[in-house]
Amino acid sequence: MNSKLAGHLLVECLVAQGVDIAFGVPGESYLAVLDGFYRSREQIRFVACRNEGGAAFMAEAHGKLTRRPGVCLVTRGPGATNASIGVHTAFQDSTPMVLLVGDVGSDCRDREAFQEMDYSVYFGPSTKGMAKRVERIDDANRIPEYISRAFATAMNGRPGPVVLVLPEDMLVQPVADSLAPLPRVEAVTPFPDPAGIAALQRLLEQAERPLLIAGGSGWDAAGAAALQAFAERWQLPVGNAFRFQDTFDNHHPLYAGDVGIGINPALAANIRNSDLIIAIGARLGEMTTGGYTLLQAPRSQQQLVHILPQGDELDRVYQADVAIQSGVNAAAQALAALPTPSAAPRWQAWSRQLNADYRANLVPQRLAGLSEGISGDIDLPRVIASLQRQLPADAVITNGAGNFASWIHRYFQYHGVVKGHKTQLAPTNGAMGYGVPAGIAANLATGRTAFTIAGDGDFLMNGQELATALQHGGKSIILLLNNGVYGTIRMHQEREYPNRISGTQLGNPDFCQLASAYGYAAERIASNDEFDAALERALARPNGTLLEIRLSPDIISTRATLTTITAAALARD
C-alpha cells in the first residue's frame, strides 16, 4: 500500500478547502506540514512571517477579505501565545480563521515538556474571547474530518477562529495514499423567519425617525446591493458600525456616518433621538454604542430590531423588540423584497438631515488652541483628500489602533462592498500592530493596492513584517504619522492626570532608514504638495513605500488638541 505522511494529507485538506495561501512562522513541531507545502507548492503558498502575531493578523485580514477562514500555522508554546492576538482579533471581529498549532509529541504530553501548554484552557470557548472551538488531532486518519469541521465551525453562525492542535508524532504517521480530503465546505446560511421580517415592517411603518446600523462580517456584493435597495426603497438613513465603514457606500445620499470611536456628535444625538434602530450584522458592542449609552442596555429607549447570524448572540446584551437570526446577506435580500411603501416615508427630511450632518463632518475644523505653524506645512485632512483622489476605488485601507486612525476614519469615504470589494481592514478589538501585516497580506492575496495608516507606536509593533513583504513580493504603502508618543493613551492620561506624563513618550528610530533596510522606499514628507507627489510615486513603484510625516503631539485628534484637553482637565480639577 502506498502511503504519505499525515502532514502531507493535512496540506491536501487545506487545498481542498480552497486555501491557496497560508501564513505562519515555521517550527520543528510541524516539519511534516512544511514538507506538505513543498509537495503541493503549485497549489498553495506558505508565507513565512517574522512574528506569529504578524502572521495571525495576516490570516485574520485574509479571512475578512475572502469570507473564508484565513489560515495561520505556528509552533507550540511561545508561537501559539504570540499568535493569540490575531485569534482575539478574529473573535471580536467575527472573522473566520483557522490556527494550526504544532505541538509536543503524544509520548511527552502532560509532563510540561518543552514549550508544552494546555491549548483548550488558553484558547478555549470558556475564555469568552478567543476560539470558537479547540481540538487536538490524535488520529492521523481523521485529519480530513477535523479540517472540514474546523472550516465549517469558523464560518457558520457567528464567524470566528478555530484552533487545531497537531502533535508532532501524529504528523509523521503514514496514511494511505487513498485517504482523500473531504469536499470543500460552504457556510450554512440561516434565513430570516418571515414572521420576524413582517414584524420589522410593522415597526418601520409606525416609525418617525428610523435608523439602520449595518456592520459585521460576511457581507458580499449581492447582499450589500440588497441592503442598499432596501434603504433606497424606504429612504432609510444608514450608519456603519465601528470599523465596518465599508458595509454601506459612504458616497450614497442616505449615508449617515460611522458609529464608533470619535463619532460625529450630531450623529450621536440623532441615534439617541431615533425611535427605531434596525441593526443588521452589528453586535452593538461597546464602541458602536458609545459605551452602551447611545442605546441603553439591556433595554434601549429606541425600539430595536436586531439581526445576527447566531442565535445566542441575540438578546444577550440588548433585549430586542424583534430579534431575527439570519445571515446578513439573506436578511438583506428579504428586506429588499419587502413591498414598496404605499406612500412616501414620513422621515425623508430626517434622512436628508442625517446625510447633511455627515457631509458637514467631512469639512475640516480648525483645532481649537492650535498655535499657528505647529503642524508645519502639513494639513492632515488634505492628506486624506489626496488619498481619496489618488487611490484606486478597490484599494484596501488598513490600520491598527491609535488616535492616528481617527483622521482616516473621519475624512476618508469608503467605497462600499456593493462595488465588489471589501476596502477596509481594521481591528474592532483595538489591536495595535494590525495595519502593517494586514496591508501586506491584502496585497499578497489579492494583488490590489494596499494602503496602511500607522502611528509610530503602532508601526513598531509589527514593522518587522516589511521583511515578509520583501521576501514574498508584497507591496504596501504605509503612511506613518510620527508624534513621539502613544497618542491615545497620552490623550486619556491628560484627561485624567493632566501634566503627569508617565510611560507614554517614545524614543524612535529613523523610520525612513529602517524602512530602507527592509527594502521599502522611504520618504519624509514636510508639506501637502510633497505628499501628493510622493503618493503618486509610491503607487507607480513595484516595491513598497513608507511615507513619514512628523507631527507635534499637540495634534492628537480631529477635534481637539492635547493643549486644550489638558487645560480642560486642569480647569475641572
XYZ file of C-alpha atoms in Angstrom:
573
model
C 0.000 0.000 0.000
C 1.388 3.352 -0.993
C 1.409 5.916 1.806
C 2.113 9.558 2.576
C 2.758 11.485 5.757
C -0.134 12.829 7.789
C 1.388 16.297 7.401
C 1.080 15.929 3.630
C -2.578 14.939 3.964
C -3.253 17.976 6.114
C -2.000 20.323 3.382
C -4.085 18.444 0.798
C -7.113 19.075 3.016
C -6.340 22.804 3.105
C -6.139 22.852 -0.687
C -9.476 21.026 -0.878
C -10.993 23.803 1.230
C -9.881 26.369 -1.329
C -6.853 27.659 0.577
C -4.192 28.963 -1.788
C -2.163 30.997 0.714
C -1.336 30.387 4.359
C 0.689 32.466 6.812
C 2.916 31.379 9.651
C 6.255 31.058 11.358
C 7.954 27.675 10.892
C 8.583 25.353 13.818
C 10.190 21.963 14.239
C 6.926 20.629 15.640
C 5.254 20.680 12.220
C 8.062 19.981 9.767
C 5.914 17.334 8.070
C 3.326 20.012 7.268
C 6.012 22.277 5.837
C 7.078 19.367 3.662
C 3.439 19.084 2.602
C 3.534 22.691 1.465
C 6.590 21.858 -0.596
C 4.837 18.886 -2.216
C 1.758 20.996 -3.005
C 3.658 24.187 -3.868
C 1.868 24.552 -7.210
C -1.477 24.780 -5.410
C -0.792 26.535 -2.128
C 1.707 29.108 -0.928
C 3.187 29.267 2.566
C 4.175 32.820 3.533
C 6.855 32.717 6.224
C 6.408 35.708 8.540
C 8.749 37.224 11.121
C 6.489 37.035 14.181
C 3.482 34.855 14.950
C 1.443 37.913 15.885
C 2.028 39.354 12.418
C 1.223 36.002 10.816
C -2.046 35.722 12.737
C -3.017 39.267 11.737
C -2.318 38.368 8.109
C -4.558 35.314 8.345
C -7.298 37.356 10.004
C -7.076 40.004 7.277
C -7.309 37.276 4.640
C -10.438 35.921 6.323
C -12.014 39.374 6.299
C -11.307 39.810 2.590
C -12.453 36.383 1.413
C -15.177 35.482 3.956
C -13.478 32.083 4.259
C -11.064 31.081 7.027
C -7.639 32.641 6.872
C -5.042 30.044 7.852
C -2.137 30.557 10.236
C 0.464 27.962 11.280
C 2.627 28.307 14.378
C 4.621 26.110 16.677
C 3.806 25.252 20.260
C 4.023 27.387 23.383
C 5.596 30.766 22.562
C 4.481 30.533 18.938
C 0.880 29.891 19.888
C 0.788 32.584 22.544
C 2.300 35.120 20.150
C -0.468 34.266 17.694
C -3.201 34.749 20.279
C -3.538 38.457 19.470
C -4.761 37.524 15.990
C -7.121 34.925 17.440
C -8.629 37.516 19.779
C -8.988 39.940 16.868
C -10.747 37.291 14.787
C -13.099 36.532 17.666
C -14.156 40.118 18.371
C -14.298 40.984 14.663
C -16.264 37.803 13.836
C -13.697 36.768 11.231
C -13.366 33.136 10.074
C -9.886 31.841 10.823
C -8.103 28.544 11.498
C -4.969 28.456 13.645
C -2.894 25.277 13.323
C -0.508 24.681 16.223
C 2.329 22.170 16.056
C 2.548 20.510 19.463
C 4.683 18.204 21.576
C 4.535 14.514 20.753
C 1.897 12.424 22.489
C 4.629 10.466 24.303
C 5.651 13.672 26.120
C 2.214 15.089 26.841
C 1.260 16.190 30.365
C 4.865 16.260 31.580
C 5.358 20.001 30.983
C 7.540 19.075 28.054
C 9.477 21.704 26.136
C 7.061 24.551 25.299
C 4.038 22.455 26.293
C 0.788 24.143 27.302
C -2.929 23.377 27.514
C -4.469 24.992 24.430
C -8.029 24.128 25.371
C -7.612 26.227 28.514
C -5.707 29.063 26.807
C -7.844 29.373 23.676
C -10.978 27.511 24.672
C -14.545 28.774 24.440
C -14.531 29.191 28.223
C -12.318 32.253 27.708
C -15.295 34.004 26.035
C -12.977 35.890 23.756
C -10.620 33.514 21.999
C -11.513 30.498 19.870
C -14.927 29.115 18.991
C -13.512 25.611 19.202
C -10.208 23.976 20.174
C -9.439 20.400 19.147
C -6.430 18.085 19.064
C -5.922 15.625 16.205
C -4.550 12.420 17.685
C -5.579 10.059 14.879
C -3.976 10.931 11.541
C -6.748 9.132 9.647
C -9.248 11.679 10.972
C -7.421 14.734 9.623
C -9.995 15.261 6.816
C -12.803 15.214 9.380
C -11.110 17.710 11.686
C -10.123 20.135 8.911
C -13.632 20.057 7.437
C -15.200 20.659 10.842
C -12.771 23.488 11.615
C -13.687 25.320 8.416
C -17.410 24.772 8.958
C -17.217 25.960 12.563
C -15.168 29.024 11.618
C -17.759 30.093 9.018
C -21.107 29.029 10.459
C -23.199 31.088 12.842
C -21.128 33.965 14.123
C -17.852 33.522 12.213
C -14.701 33.252 14.268
C -11.419 31.436 14.931
C -10.871 27.707 15.438
C -7.669 26.208 16.859
C -6.414 22.760 15.818
C -3.539 21.242 17.790
C -1.200 18.927 15.854
C 1.005 16.538 17.879
C 4.405 16.203 16.245
C 4.347 12.398 16.200
C 0.876 12.315 14.653
C 2.056 14.451 11.726
C 4.742 11.954 10.729
C 2.448 8.919 10.820
C 1.945 7.275 7.420
C -1.563 7.325 5.987
C -2.854 5.616 2.873
C -2.467 7.487 -0.378
C -6.125 6.696 -0.966
C -7.165 8.692 2.108
C -8.542 11.828 0.488
C -9.709 15.204 1.805
C -13.393 15.793 2.344
C -15.088 18.130 -0.167
C -14.994 21.870 0.324
C -17.484 23.035 2.921
C -19.607 26.122 2.449
C -21.129 28.275 5.155
C -24.657 27.311 6.139
C -26.821 30.373 5.713
C -29.658 30.872 8.190
C -32.601 32.592 6.506
C -34.822 35.036 8.375
C -38.172 33.984 9.788
C -40.881 35.625 7.629
C -42.765 36.491 10.823
C -39.730 38.450 12.026
C -39.458 40.360 8.747
C -43.190 41.140 8.929
C -42.778 42.413 12.494
C -39.872 44.592 11.329
C -42.069 46.026 8.593
C -44.827 46.881 11.074
C -42.395 48.723 13.334
C -40.947 50.552 10.341
C -44.386 51.670 9.165
C -45.041 53.164 12.611
C -41.660 54.877 12.980
C -40.947 58.589 12.751
C -37.146 58.647 12.971
C -35.707 55.246 11.984
C -32.019 54.489 11.505
C -30.333 51.409 10.070
C -26.927 50.393 11.503
C -25.054 47.903 9.312
C -21.818 46.105 10.024
C -20.224 42.837 10.969
C -18.551 40.281 8.764
C -19.722 38.180 5.859
C -21.173 40.793 3.506
C -20.917 40.100 -0.215
C -21.675 42.429 -3.111
C -25.152 40.995 -3.694
C -26.073 41.368 -0.035
C -24.740 44.919 0.064
C -26.724 45.734 -3.082
C -29.876 44.328 -1.488
C -29.254 46.392 1.636
C -28.852 49.498 -0.495
C -32.058 48.707 -2.401
C -33.964 48.319 0.877
C -32.593 51.617 2.200
C -33.468 53.415 -1.038
C -36.985 51.995 -1.214
C -37.744 53.072 2.334
C -35.479 56.166 2.295
C -33.701 54.956 5.410
C -30.568 56.660 6.728
C -27.739 54.149 7.186
C -24.811 54.244 9.596
C -21.928 51.771 9.549
C -20.789 50.071 12.749
C -17.342 50.651 14.235
C -14.596 49.766 11.756
C -17.039 48.281 9.277
C -17.248 51.582 7.417
C -17.309 49.876 4.023
C -20.544 47.962 4.664
C -22.634 50.750 3.094
C -21.189 53.076 0.436
C -20.072 56.305 2.113
C -20.805 58.261 -1.084
C -24.505 57.362 -1.027
C -27.005 60.172 -0.262
C -28.546 58.050 2.515
C -25.268 57.512 4.360
C -25.304 58.912 7.893
C -21.727 58.198 9.025
C -19.734 55.743 11.091
C -20.995 54.733 14.505
C -17.844 54.261 16.545
C -14.978 55.993 18.334
C -14.891 59.704 17.612
C -18.476 59.636 16.373
C -19.875 62.804 14.826
C -21.653 64.482 17.776
C -24.639 65.220 15.517
C -24.961 61.535 14.624
C -24.709 60.535 18.280
C -27.551 62.909 19.108
C -29.635 61.565 16.230
C -29.136 57.972 17.366
C -30.380 58.933 20.822
C -33.348 60.744 19.263
C -34.288 57.980 16.861
C -37.341 55.872 17.629
C -36.339 52.721 15.726
C -32.900 51.139 15.259
C -32.555 48.320 12.734
C -29.173 46.727 13.418
C -28.066 44.167 10.841
C -24.823 42.256 11.321
C -23.592 44.616 14.053
C -23.234 43.132 17.537
C -23.805 46.578 19.061
C -20.684 46.335 21.170
C -19.145 48.949 23.429
C -17.525 51.008 20.658
C -20.570 51.095 18.381
C -22.881 52.087 21.234
C -20.624 54.686 22.834
C -20.110 52.604 25.947
C -23.730 51.373 25.879
C -25.011 54.965 26.117
C -26.323 55.632 22.594
C -28.525 52.613 23.149
C -29.183 51.842 26.790
C -28.594 48.234 27.821
C -30.325 45.919 28.365
C -33.428 47.700 27.049
C -32.918 50.627 24.701
C -35.209 53.622 24.642
C -35.441 53.184 20.887
C -37.339 50.241 19.522
C -34.747 47.743 18.336
C -34.706 45.187 15.560
C -31.541 43.101 15.814
C -30.432 40.761 13.016
C -27.476 38.423 13.604
C -26.474 35.001 12.254
C -26.031 33.338 15.647
C -28.988 32.856 17.941
C -27.161 33.021 21.259
C -25.869 36.497 20.416
C -29.438 37.798 20.125
C -30.871 39.223 23.372
C -27.520 38.598 25.064
C -26.774 42.294 25.725
C -29.781 44.082 24.236
C -33.289 42.726 24.543
C -34.661 43.463 21.091
C -38.259 44.217 20.200
C -37.693 41.960 17.204
C -34.763 39.525 17.152
C -34.058 37.787 13.845
C -31.494 35.024 13.399
C -30.225 35.279 9.849
C -27.135 35.615 7.732
C -26.588 39.233 6.771
C -26.897 38.704 3.011
C -30.031 36.575 3.338
C -31.594 39.159 5.651
C -30.766 41.976 3.240
C -32.358 40.042 0.373
C -35.514 39.541 2.449
C -35.646 43.235 3.316
C -35.144 44.228 -0.308
C -38.121 42.016 -1.226
C -40.492 43.922 1.041
C -43.216 45.690 -0.947
C -42.639 49.314 -1.802
C -44.277 51.629 0.746
C -47.681 52.811 -0.424
C -46.775 56.406 0.404
C -43.542 58.328 0.654
C -41.930 57.647 4.047
C -42.612 60.406 6.547
C -38.954 60.568 7.593
C -37.415 61.746 4.318
C -36.428 65.100 5.824
C -34.827 63.198 8.725
C -32.788 61.099 6.290
C -31.646 64.164 4.369
C -30.597 65.842 7.600
C -28.515 62.871 8.728
C -26.688 62.819 5.409
C -26.175 66.590 5.613
C -24.733 66.145 9.103
C -22.366 63.506 7.744
C -21.208 65.737 4.895
C -20.731 68.645 7.295
C -18.482 66.417 9.405
C -16.246 65.924 6.365
C -15.430 69.645 6.405
C -12.159 70.081 8.324
C -12.367 72.107 11.511
C -9.787 74.420 12.955
C -8.383 72.727 16.041
C -9.039 74.999 18.998
C -5.878 76.155 20.720
C -3.536 75.047 17.942
C -0.720 77.536 17.551
C -0.004 78.775 14.066
C 2.657 76.719 12.343
C 2.731 73.922 14.907
C 1.880 71.385 12.207
C 4.390 72.791 9.779
C 3.072 72.746 6.221
C 1.083 69.513 6.691
C -2.686 69.591 6.826
C -3.952 66.074 7.576
C -7.464 66.483 6.143
C -5.782 67.500 2.882
C -3.619 64.383 3.094
C -6.764 62.238 3.358
C -8.291 64.154 0.443
C -5.213 63.269 -1.611
C -5.741 59.600 -0.767
C -9.351 59.920 -1.879
C -8.254 61.338 -5.224
C -5.326 59.062 -5.981
C -6.051 55.628 -4.523
C -7.905 53.175 -6.790
C -11.533 52.562 -5.839
C -10.703 48.958 -4.891
C -7.716 49.866 -2.697
C -7.637 48.160 0.694
C -7.222 50.621 3.582
C -5.714 49.121 6.735
C -4.920 50.452 10.177
C -4.112 49.267 13.652
C -5.092 51.095 16.828
C -4.329 54.648 17.847
C -5.545 58.208 17.505
C -3.798 58.404 14.126
C -6.646 56.291 12.712
C -9.205 58.971 13.554
C -8.070 61.047 10.577
C -8.890 58.382 8.039
C -11.994 57.208 9.924
C -13.466 60.696 9.853
C -12.377 62.070 6.493
C -11.990 59.100 4.138
C -15.112 57.997 2.257
C -15.002 54.223 1.908
C -16.352 52.575 -1.205
C -18.926 50.046 -0.141
C -18.843 46.289 -0.574
C -21.674 46.905 -3.049
C -18.975 47.939 -5.546
C -17.491 44.449 -5.437
C -14.651 44.693 -2.928
C -14.079 44.955 0.778
C -11.984 48.076 1.242
C -11.430 48.413 4.999
C -9.367 46.170 7.264
C -9.285 47.422 10.848
C -9.443 45.655 14.225
C -12.588 46.265 16.258
C -10.760 44.903 19.298
C -8.326 47.819 19.109
C -5.223 45.713 18.489
C -2.099 47.746 17.851
C 0.186 46.476 15.121
C -2.590 45.182 12.865
C -2.324 47.578 9.933
C 1.155 46.735 8.581
C 0.721 42.933 8.315
C -2.906 43.294 7.183
C -1.846 45.520 4.303
C 0.896 43.132 3.248
C -1.495 40.170 3.391
C -4.120 42.039 1.374
C -1.644 42.768 -1.393
C -0.143 39.259 -1.430
C -3.566 37.615 -1.543
C -5.367 39.910 -3.982
C -2.769 41.978 -5.832
C -4.817 45.082 -5.042
C -3.327 48.342 -3.813
C -2.905 48.219 -0.039
C -2.608 51.454 1.914
C -1.806 51.439 5.630
C -2.001 54.348 8.034
C 0.044 53.824 11.202
C 1.331 55.688 14.205
C 4.914 55.409 15.376
C 3.999 53.181 18.317
C 1.624 51.119 16.211
C 4.167 50.627 13.413
C 6.847 49.249 15.708
C 4.509 46.530 16.973
C 4.854 44.648 13.661
C 7.140 46.691 11.429
C 9.362 43.642 11.020
C 6.815 42.233 8.582
C 8.220 44.565 5.921
C 10.823 41.823 5.592
C 7.978 39.405 4.810
C 6.748 41.732 2.069
C 10.219 41.968 0.558
C 10.767 38.216 0.626
C 7.409 37.267 -0.861
C 6.924 40.080 -3.354
C 4.342 42.044 -1.417
C 3.831 45.757 -1.796
C 2.079 48.138 0.546
C 2.122 51.891 1.000
C 2.453 52.993 4.614
C 1.691 56.474 5.888
C 3.481 56.796 9.220
C 2.340 59.620 11.498
C 5.208 60.097 13.938
C 4.457 62.203 17.014
C 6.771 60.518 19.530
C 4.017 59.368 21.897
C 1.478 56.628 22.432
C -1.164 59.109 21.342
C -4.400 57.556 22.534
C -3.023 56.761 25.977
C -1.396 60.181 26.271
C -4.724 61.831 25.423
C -6.533 59.865 28.137
C -3.632 60.490 30.514
C -4.012 64.247 30.082
C -7.766 63.995 30.643
C -7.363 62.071 33.898
C -3.922 63.125 35.180
C -3.023 66.406 33.433
C 0.662 67.272 33.111
C 1.688 63.997 34.801
C 3.395 62.251 31.881
C 4.324 58.654 32.596
C 5.021 55.823 30.170
C 3.595 57.461 27.061
C 6.664 59.083 25.491
C 8.575 57.250 22.762
C 12.173 57.325 21.628
C 12.055 56.330 17.970
C 14.492 55.151 15.314
C 14.914 56.850 11.971
C 11.887 55.271 10.310
C 12.993 56.076 6.772
C 16.346 54.364 7.279
C 14.592 51.433 8.949
C 12.167 51.014 6.060
C 15.021 51.281 3.553
C 16.849 48.497 5.373
C 13.785 46.311 4.831
C 13.736 47.073 1.101
C 10.964 49.665 1.142
C 11.361 53.037 -0.493
C 11.055 55.779 2.113
C 10.351 59.480 2.048
C 9.896 62.046 4.798
C 7.091 64.451 3.945
C 7.079 68.077 5.055
C 4.205 69.567 3.031
C 0.977 68.584 1.337
C 2.425 69.235 -2.090
C 5.251 66.841 -1.280
C 2.734 64.235 -0.146
C 0.724 64.413 -3.372
C 3.826 63.774 -5.451
C 5.216 61.117 -3.092
C 1.938 59.174 -3.141
C 1.949 59.247 -6.928
C 5.478 57.823 -6.939
C 4.540 55.170 -4.378
C 1.617 53.973 -6.472
C 3.887 53.623 -9.502
C 6.699 51.741 -7.718
C 6.972 47.956 -7.963
C 8.016 47.722 -4.306
C 6.538 49.089 -1.098
C 6.885 52.617 0.238
C 6.888 54.246 3.652
C 5.894 57.904 3.839
C 6.700 59.530 7.181
C 5.060 62.698 8.480
C 6.389 64.137 11.721
C 3.729 65.772 13.845
C 3.562 67.675 17.078
C 1.946 65.625 19.850
C -0.488 68.519 20.187
C -2.256 67.323 17.020
C -3.811 64.465 18.936
C -7.256 64.138 17.314
C -9.506 65.574 14.628
C -11.490 67.632 17.176
C -9.175 68.830 19.937
C -5.516 69.433 20.689
C -3.617 67.976 23.582
C -3.228 71.510 24.962
C -6.981 72.083 25.143
C -7.577 68.633 26.654
C -5.016 69.364 29.384
C -6.475 72.816 30.025
C -9.986 71.401 30.376
C -8.762 68.778 32.830
C -6.934 71.360 34.933
C -9.999 73.596 34.945
C -12.137 70.688 36.096
C -9.782 69.890 38.935
